[in-house]
Coordinates of C-alpha atoms and ligand atoms in Angstrom, one line a residue:
X296 CA 145.0 81.1 107.2
X297 CA 145.4 84.2 109.3
X298 CA 148.8 85.6 109.9
X299 CA 148.9 84.7 113.6
X300 CA 148.7 81.0 112.7
X301 CA 151.8 81.0 110.6
X302 CA 154.7 78.8 111.6
X303 CA 158.2 80.3 111.9
X304 CA 159.3 78.9 108.5
X305 CA 156.1 80.0 106.8
X306 CA 156.4 83.5 108.3
X307 CA 160.0 83.6 107.3
X308 CA 159.2 82.9 103.6
X309 CA 156.6 85.7 103.6
X310 CA 158.9 88.1 105.4
X311 CA 161.7 87.4 103.1
X312 CA 159.6 87.8 99.9
X313 CA 158.2 91.0 101.5
X314 CA 154.6 89.7 101.3
X315 CA 154.4 90.3 105.1
X316 CA 156.1 92.7 107.4
X317 CA 157.2 91.9 111.0
X318 CA 154.9 94.7 112.2
X319 CA 151.9 93.1 110.5
X320 CA 152.8 89.7 111.9
X321 CA 153.3 91.1 115.4
X322 CA 150.0 93.0 115.2
X323 CA 148.2 89.8 114.2
X324 CA 149.5 88.0 117.3
X325 CA 148.7 91.0 119.5
X326 CA 145.2 91.2 118.1
X327 CA 144.8 87.5 118.8
X328 CA 145.9 88.0 122.3
X329 CA 143.3 90.7 122.7
X330 CA 140.6 88.3 121.3
X331 CA 141.3 85.2 123.3
X332 CA 143.6 85.7 126.2
X333 CA 140.9 86.7 128.6
X334 CA 139.8 83.0 128.1
X335 CA 143.1 81.3 127.8
X336 CA 145.1 83.4 130.2
X337 CA 148.5 82.4 129.0
X338 CA 150.2 85.8 129.4
X339 CA 151.6 87.3 132.6
X340 CA 152.9 90.3 130.6
X341 CA 152.2 91.3 127.1
X342 CA 155.1 93.4 125.9
X343 CA 153.2 95.1 123.1
X344 CA 155.2 98.4 122.9
X345 CA 158.5 96.6 122.9
X346 CA 157.4 94.0 120.5
X347 CA 156.2 96.6 117.9
X348 CA 159.5 98.4 118.3
X349 CA 161.5 95.2 117.8
X350 CA 159.2 94.4 114.8
X351 CA 160.0 97.8 113.2
X352 CA 163.7 97.1 113.7
X353 CA 163.3 93.7 112.2
X354 CA 161.6 95.2 109.2
X355 CA 164.5 97.6 108.7
X356 CA 167.0 94.6 108.8
X357 CA 164.8 92.7 106.3
X358 CA 164.6 95.7 104.0
X359 CA 168.5 95.8 104.1
X360 CA 168.5 92.1 103.1
X361 CA 169.6 91.0 106.5
X362 CA 167.2 88.2 107.5
X363 CA 167.8 85.1 109.6
X364 CA 165.3 82.3 110.3
X365 CA 163.9 83.9 113.4
X366 CA 164.1 87.6 112.3
X367 CA 160.9 89.5 112.9
X368 CA 159.0 86.5 114.3
X369 CA 157.2 86.9 117.7
X370 CA 158.3 84.7 120.6
X371 CA 156.8 84.2 124.0
X372 CA 159.2 83.6 127.0
X373 CA 158.3 81.6 130.0
X374 CA 158.3 83.8 133.1
X375 CA 161.2 82.1 134.8
X376 CA 163.6 83.2 132.1
X377 CA 165.2 86.6 132.8
X378 CA 164.4 89.4 130.4
X379 CA 166.2 92.7 130.9
X380 CA 163.8 95.4 131.8
X381 CA 160.8 93.1 131.6
X382 CA 159.2 91.7 134.8
X383 CA 160.1 88.1 135.4
X384 CA 157.7 86.8 138.1
X385 CA 158.1 83.0 138.1
X386 CA 154.3 83.4 138.6
X387 CA 155.2 83.9 142.3
X388 CA 154.3 86.7 144.7
X389 CA 157.9 86.5 145.7
X390 CA 159.0 87.9 142.4
X391 CA 155.8 89.7 141.3
X392 CA 157.6 93.0 140.8
X393 CA 161.1 91.7 140.0
X394 CA 162.7 93.3 136.9
X395 CA 165.9 91.6 135.9
X396 CA 168.9 93.8 135.0
X397 CA 170.1 91.3 132.4
X398 CA 168.9 88.9 129.8
X399 CA 169.1 85.1 130.0
X400 CA 171.5 83.8 127.4
X401 CA 168.7 82.2 125.4
X402 CA 166.9 85.6 125.2
X403 CA 170.1 87.2 124.1
X404 CA 170.5 84.5 121.4
X405 CA 166.9 85.1 120.2
X406 CA 167.5 88.8 120.1
X407 CA 170.7 88.4 118.2
X408 CA 168.6 86.5 115.7
X409 CA 166.2 89.4 115.3
X410 CA 163.4 87.9 117.3
X411 CA 160.4 89.9 118.6
X412 CA 159.6 89.3 122.3
X413 CA 155.8 89.4 122.6
X414 CA 155.5 88.7 126.3
X415 CA 156.0 86.5 129.3
X416 CA 154.1 83.2 129.9
X417 CA 152.2 82.0 132.9
X418 CA 153.5 78.9 134.7
X419 CA 153.3 77.0 137.9
X420 CA 155.0 79.0 140.7
X421 CA 158.8 78.5 140.3
X422 CA 158.0 75.7 137.7
X423 CA 156.6 73.4 140.4
X424 CA 153.6 71.8 139.0
X425 CA 151.9 70.1 136.1
X426 CA 148.9 72.3 135.4
X427 CA 149.6 76.0 136.0
X428 CA 147.2 75.8 138.9
X429 CA 150.1 76.5 141.2
X430 CA 150.6 79.9 139.6
X431 CA 150.2 82.5 142.3
X432 CA 148.7 84.8 139.7
X433 CA 146.0 82.9 137.8
X434 CA 145.4 79.5 136.1
X435 CA 145.9 79.1 132.3
X436 CA 143.2 77.2 130.4
X437 CA 143.6 74.6 127.7
X438 CA 142.6 76.1 124.4
X439 CA 141.1 72.7 123.3
X440 CA 138.8 72.7 126.3
X441 CA 138.7 75.8 128.5
X442 CA 137.5 73.7 131.5
X443 CA 140.8 71.7 131.4
X444 CA 144.4 72.4 132.3
X445 CA 147.0 73.2 129.6
X446 CA 149.6 71.1 131.6
X447 CA 152.5 72.6 133.3
X448 CA 154.7 74.0 134.4
X449 CA 155.1 75.7 131.0
X450 CA 151.3 75.8 130.5
X451 CA 151.2 79.4 129.4
X452 CA 153.9 78.8 126.7
X453 CA 152.1 75.8 125.3
X454 CA 148.6 77.2 125.5
X455 CA 149.6 80.4 123.7
X456 CA 151.3 78.5 120.9
X457 CA 148.2 76.3 120.4
X458 CA 145.9 79.3 120.6
X459 CA 147.8 81.3 118.0
X460 CA 148.8 84.1 120.4
X461 CA 152.4 83.7 119.5
X462 CA 154.3 81.9 116.7
X463 CA 156.5 80.0 119.2
X464 CA 157.6 80.0 122.8
X465 CA 160.4 79.0 125.2
X466 CA 159.7 76.8 128.2
X467 CA 161.8 75.1 130.8
X468 CA 161.7 71.4 131.7
X469 CA 162.8 69.9 135.1
X470 CA 160.6 66.8 135.1
X471 CA 158.3 67.3 132.0
X472 CA 157.4 70.9 132.0
X473 CA 158.0 71.4 128.3
X474 CA 156.8 68.0 127.0
X475 CA 153.7 67.5 129.1
X476 CA 152.1 70.9 128.3
X477 CA 153.1 70.5 124.7
X478 CA 151.3 67.1 124.7
X479 CA 148.3 68.5 126.4
X480 CA 148.0 71.4 123.9
X481 CA 148.9 69.4 120.8
X482 CA 152.1 71.3 119.9
X483 CA 155.7 70.3 119.7
X484 CA 158.0 70.6 122.7
X485 CA 161.7 69.6 123.1
X486 CA 163.7 69.1 126.3
X487 CA 167.3 69.2 125.1
X488 CA 170.1 67.1 126.6
X489 CA 171.2 68.5 130.0
X490 CA 174.0 71.0 129.1
X491 CA 172.9 71.6 125.5
X492 CA 171.2 74.9 126.1
X493 CA 172.5 77.5 128.5
X494 CA 170.6 77.9 131.8
X495 CA 172.2 81.3 132.5
X496 CA 169.3 83.6 133.4
X497 CA 166.9 80.7 134.0
X498 CA 165.6 81.1 137.6
X499 CA 166.8 77.9 139.2
X500 CA 164.4 75.2 140.4
X501 CA 166.4 72.0 140.5
X502 CA 169.8 72.8 138.9
X503 CA 170.8 69.3 137.9
X504 CA 167.5 68.7 136.1
X505 CA 166.5 72.1 134.6
X506 CA 166.8 72.7 130.9
X507 CA 165.3 75.3 128.5
X508 CA 163.8 74.3 125.2
X509 CA 161.4 75.3 122.4
X510 CA 157.6 74.9 122.2
X511 CA 156.5 75.3 118.6
X512 CA 153.8 74.5 116.1
X513 CA 155.8 71.9 114.2
X514 CA 159.1 70.0 114.1
X515 CA 160.8 72.3 111.6
X516 CA 160.2 75.3 113.9
X517 CA 161.6 73.3 116.8
X518 CA 164.8 72.7 114.8
X519 CA 165.0 76.4 113.9
X520 CA 164.7 77.5 117.5
X521 CA 167.3 74.9 118.6
X522 CA 169.7 76.3 116.0
X523 CA 169.4 79.7 117.7
X524 CA 169.5 78.7 121.4
X525 CA 171.7 75.6 121.6
X526 CA 175.3 76.4 122.0
X527 CA 178.1 76.6 124.6
X528 CA 177.9 79.4 127.1
X529 CA 180.8 80.0 129.5
X530 CA 178.4 81.6 131.9
X531 CA 176.8 78.3 132.6
X532 CA 179.3 75.8 134.1
X533 CA 177.2 72.9 133.0
X534 CA 176.9 74.0 129.4
X535 CA 178.7 71.6 127.1
X536 CA 181.2 72.8 124.5
X537 CA 180.0 70.4 121.8
X538 CA 179.6 72.1 118.4
X539 CA 176.0 72.9 117.5
X540 CA 174.8 71.1 114.4
X541 CA 172.4 72.6 112.0
X542 CA 169.3 70.9 113.3
X543 CA 167.3 71.4 110.1
X544 CA 169.6 69.0 108.2
X545 CA 168.1 66.0 109.8
X546 CA 164.6 66.8 108.6
X547 CA 164.7 64.2 105.8
X548 CA 161.5 62.2 106.6
X549 CA 163.6 59.1 106.2
X550 CA 163.7 56.8 109.2
X551 CA 164.2 53.5 107.4
X552 CA 166.2 51.0 109.5
X553 CA 166.2 53.1 112.7
X554 CA 165.8 50.9 115.8
X555 CA 163.0 52.3 118.0
X556 CA 162.4 50.7 121.4
X557 CA 159.0 50.7 123.2
X558 CA 159.7 50.5 126.9
X559 CA 156.9 48.5 128.4
X560 CA 157.1 50.2 131.8
X561 CA 155.8 53.4 130.3
X562 CA 152.4 51.9 129.5
X563 CA 151.7 52.1 133.2
X564 CA 148.8 51.2 135.4
X565 CA 146.5 54.2 135.6
X566 CA 147.1 55.1 132.0
X567 CA 143.9 55.9 130.0
X568 CA 143.2 53.1 127.5
X569 CA 142.5 55.6 124.7
X570 CA 145.9 57.2 125.2
X571 CA 147.6 53.8 125.0
X572 CA 145.6 53.0 121.8
X573 CA 146.5 56.3 120.2
X574 CA 150.2 55.8 120.9
X575 CA 150.1 52.2 119.6
X576 CA 148.6 53.5 116.4
X577 CA 151.3 56.1 116.2
X578 CA 154.0 53.5 116.7
X579 CA 152.5 51.4 113.9
X580 CA 152.8 54.5 111.7
X581 CA 156.5 54.7 112.5
X582 CA 156.9 51.0 111.6
X583 CA 155.1 51.7 108.2
X584 CA 157.7 54.4 107.6
X585 CA 160.5 51.9 107.9
X586 CA 161.5 52.0 111.6
X587 CA 162.3 48.7 113.3
X588 CA 160.1 48.5 116.4
X589 CA 160.9 46.3 119.4
X590 CA 159.6 46.1 123.0
X591 CA 162.2 46.9 125.6
X592 CA 162.4 47.0 129.4
X593 CA 163.7 49.7 131.6
X594 CA 163.0 48.0 135.0
X595 CA 164.0 50.9 137.2
X596 CA 161.4 53.3 135.7
X597 CA 159.0 52.9 138.6
X598 CA 161.6 54.4 140.9
X599 CA 162.0 57.6 138.9
X600 CA 159.1 59.4 140.6
X601 CA 160.5 58.8 144.1
X602 CA 164.0 59.7 143.1
X603 CA 162.7 62.9 141.4
X604 CA 160.7 64.0 144.5
X605 CA 163.8 63.7 146.6
X606 CA 166.3 65.3 144.3
X607 CA 164.2 68.1 142.9
X608 CA 162.9 69.4 146.2
X609 CA 166.4 69.1 147.8
X610 CA 167.9 71.3 145.1
X611 CA 164.9 73.6 145.2
X612 CA 165.2 74.0 149.0
X613 CA 168.8 75.1 148.5
X614 CA 168.0 77.3 145.4
X615 CA 165.1 79.1 147.1
X616 CA 167.1 79.9 150.2
X617 CA 168.1 83.1 148.4
X618 CA 164.6 84.6 148.7
X619 CA 165.1 86.1 152.1
X620 CA 163.5 89.5 151.6
X621 CA 167.0 91.1 151.4
X622 CA 168.4 90.6 147.9
X623 CA 165.5 89.8 145.6
X624 CA 161.8 90.6 145.1
X625 CA 159.3 90.7 147.9
X626 CA 160.2 91.7 151.4
X627 CA 157.9 92.0 154.4
X628 CA 159.3 94.5 156.9
X629 CA 156.4 95.2 159.3
X630 CA 158.2 93.2 162.0
X631 CA 160.3 93.8 165.1
X632 CA 163.5 92.0 163.9
X633 CA 165.3 90.6 161.0
X634 CA 164.4 86.9 161.7
X635 CA 160.7 87.7 161.7
X636 CA 161.1 89.7 158.5
X637 CA 162.7 86.8 156.8
X638 CA 160.2 84.3 158.1
X639 CA 157.2 86.5 157.1
X640 CA 158.7 87.3 153.7
X641 CA 158.9 83.6 153.0
X642 CA 155.5 82.8 154.6
X643 CA 153.7 85.4 152.5
X644 CA 155.9 85.3 149.4
X645 CA 155.7 81.5 148.6
X646 CA 152.6 79.5 147.7
X647 CA 151.6 76.1 149.2
X648 CA 153.3 73.9 146.7
X649 CA 156.6 75.8 146.9
X650 CA 156.5 75.5 150.7
X651 CA 155.8 71.8 150.4
X652 CA 158.9 71.3 148.2
X653 CA 161.1 73.4 150.5
X654 CA 160.0 71.3 153.4
X655 CA 160.5 68.0 151.6
X656 CA 163.9 69.0 150.4
X657 CA 165.1 70.4 153.7
X658 CA 164.0 67.2 155.4
X659 CA 165.8 65.0 152.8
X660 CA 169.0 67.0 153.2
X661 CA 169.0 67.2 157.0
X662 CA 171.5 65.5 159.2
X663 CA 170.5 61.9 159.9
X664 CA 168.2 61.7 156.8
X665 CA 170.7 62.7 154.1
X666 CA 172.0 59.1 153.7
X667 CA 168.6 57.5 153.8
X668 CA 167.0 59.8 151.3
X669 CA 169.2 62.1 149.3
X670 CA 172.2 59.8 148.9
X671 CA 170.1 56.8 148.2
X672 CA 168.2 58.8 145.5
X673 CA 171.4 59.8 143.9
X674 CA 172.5 56.1 143.7
X675 CA 169.2 55.1 142.1
X676 CA 169.6 58.0 139.7
X677 CA 172.8 56.5 138.6
X678 CA 171.1 53.1 138.0
X679 CA 168.4 54.8 135.9
X680 CA 171.0 56.6 133.9
X681 CA 173.0 53.4 133.3
X682 CA 169.8 51.6 132.2
X683 CA 169.3 54.2 129.5
X684 CA 172.9 53.9 128.4
X685 CA 172.5 50.2 128.1
X686 CA 169.3 50.4 126.1
X687 CA 170.8 53.0 123.8
X688 CA 173.6 50.6 122.8
X689 CA 171.0 48.9 120.7
X690 CA 168.3 51.5 120.1
X691 CA 168.4 54.8 118.3
X692 CA 165.5 56.1 120.2
X693 CA 162.6 55.1 122.5
X694 CA 158.9 55.9 122.0
X695 CA 156.3 56.4 124.8
X696 CA 153.2 58.4 125.6
X697 CA 154.1 61.8 126.9
X698 CA 151.5 61.6 129.7
X699 CA 149.3 58.7 130.9
X700 CA 146.2 60.8 130.5
X701 CA 144.6 63.5 128.3
X702 CA 144.4 67.0 129.9
X703 CA 142.5 66.8 133.1
X704 CA 139.8 69.1 134.5
X705 CA 140.9 72.3 136.3
X706 CA 140.6 71.5 140.0
X707 CA 140.6 67.7 139.5
X708 CA 143.9 67.0 141.1
X709 CA 144.6 70.1 143.2
X710 CA 143.5 68.4 146.5
X711 CA 145.9 65.5 146.0
X712 CA 149.5 66.4 145.3
X713 CA 150.5 62.8 144.7
X714 CA 147.9 62.5 141.9
X715 CA 149.4 65.6 140.3
X716 CA 152.9 64.2 140.7
X717 CA 151.8 61.0 138.9
X718 CA 150.9 62.9 135.8
X719 CA 154.6 63.2 135.1
X720 CA 155.6 59.5 135.3
X721 CA 156.5 59.3 131.7
X722 CA 158.6 62.5 131.6
X723 CA 160.5 62.5 134.9
X724 CA 163.0 59.6 134.1
X725 CA 164.3 61.6 131.2
X726 CA 165.5 64.5 133.3
X727 CA 166.9 62.0 135.9
X728 CA 169.0 60.5 133.1
X729 CA 169.8 63.9 131.5
X730 CA 168.9 62.7 128.0
X731 CA 166.8 64.6 125.4
X732 CA 163.2 64.0 124.6
X733 CA 160.6 65.5 122.3
X734 CA 156.8 65.5 122.5
X735 CA 154.8 65.8 119.3
X736 CA 151.1 65.7 118.5
X737 CA 149.9 62.1 118.0
X738 CA 146.2 62.2 117.8
X739 CA 143.2 62.8 120.0
X740 CA 141.2 60.8 122.6
X741 CA 137.6 62.0 123.1
X742 CA 138.5 65.3 121.3
X743 CA 141.5 65.9 123.6
X744 CA 145.2 65.9 122.6
X745 CA 147.5 63.0 123.0
X746 CA 151.3 63.5 122.9
X747 CA 153.9 61.0 121.8
X748 CA 157.3 61.2 123.5
X749 CA 160.5 60.3 121.6
X750 CA 163.6 59.8 123.9
X751 CA 167.2 59.7 122.7
X752 CA 170.7 59.3 123.9
X753 CA 172.7 62.4 125.1
X754 CA 173.1 64.9 122.3
X755 CA 171.0 62.9 119.8
X756 CA 168.5 65.8 119.3
X757 CA 169.0 65.3 115.6
X758 CA 167.7 61.7 115.8
X759 CA 164.7 62.8 117.7
X760 CA 163.9 65.6 115.3
X761 CA 164.4 63.1 112.4
X762 CA 161.9 60.6 113.8
X763 CA 159.4 63.4 114.8
X764 CA 159.6 65.0 111.4
X765 CA 159.0 61.7 109.6
X766 CA 155.9 61.1 111.7
X767 CA 154.7 64.6 111.3
X768 CA 155.0 64.5 107.5
X769 CA 153.0 61.3 107.4
X770 CA 150.2 62.7 109.7
X771 CA 148.0 65.8 110.0
X772 CA 147.8 66.1 113.8
X773 CA 150.1 69.1 114.0
X774 CA 147.9 71.1 111.6
X775 CA 144.8 70.9 113.8
X776 CA 144.0 74.0 115.8
X777 CA 141.5 74.5 118.6
X778 CA 138.5 76.7 117.8
X779 CA 138.2 79.3 120.4
Ligands
LIG148 N1 155.6 68.6 137.4 C1 157.0 68.4 137.8 C2 157.2 69.2 139.2 O1 156.2 69.7 139.6 C3 158.0 68.9 136.8 C4 158.0 70.4 136.7 C5 159.0 70.9 135.7 O2 159.4 70.2 134.8 N2 159.4 72.1 135.9 O3 158.2 69.2 139.7

């Protein structure tokens, strides 16, 4: 195995025993980026100089016996997470040359752990999308089949991990943006409980739904990254002051007696039969491992999509009001007056999907429509959340497909936004309810990855990791890598 394919925990062992240096590991990833990224196109920015400098520092720490689990290991950061002195574009013309003066808390936490930041990952513009085709910069390709999408919006993060261009990555998830690309690229992605990971320095899309999380090659790595990034942060008012457990402690491979529910509404019309079959086989495996499997119903599930597409655009329209050409990023000044400058800045700076969301959200929040749309959506949101609460009185976790289909062709859904929105039906309800969920590799259909989603009650990330790890140890899917 070449060094760029090492997991975090494998790399850690080699770094610790001095069989590998961080500089060697970082160079292996940079070399891989040079080899394959003109095909995959996962990186908006490769921070090679900085990465090598950080790798040298890490090697010094290691030589002094000061090594933590992430020390010296390259990480890729989604380009909506602020990195001090490194361009953070949100894959938008609006922020194309925006260089943040500060680090997001998660970046700070990784740096405190000795991480090497190898670059910034492509995404759908402002995280609005499911394929990276909404990136104003370029589209990322799925390393399993370059004619297909890697999923989105954290498509660059997931594709780069699958392609061996980085050891792991951070993504953000508002309606599925960590889990769906993880599923499409056959890697592991966790959306933590709302409030578990600080959003400070995450460029806001929909503030009541956004959450940062890890995209990794396996479940152990996912637990290690969670250990580094999950903790209370006074700079994020929605951050929860719960103590952070050691997430590696639940990796026991023992799930005997756990109650796992299979919500029938997630096996939706429009789901590819092969995806359903792969997930059923995976569920059988969980049963063989000792879990108690039972079908369950979450009857409000079909409303989640409508609720999401009112709440998320409403919050987005408010959050994106700050891009007025005055304070941040792009500004167009070839006009006669301030209003025109503002209008033209937004007209030229935002892409079509972002404009669509701003219009949807502004409409839903406007006088006369607020009660009919926004308020009603909030009420249904409560019903969806209560439904999860009820089900979790009996079940330890729920198991579903991550997406109804395998990765689709580039261009296949761009003409029809609703088709694109439907690719998130299995992931959106989780953000609506604020609960955690993980996607792990669960097989292939026609040579393309299938992801399994495991959903838990608030702050039960340990249960999710425990189930995911047990499944992973009993299967080989996570070891498969695309040939590029
Ligand atoms: N695809 C969904 C959207 O476009 C979710 C995106 C996300 O999770 N950031 O809104």
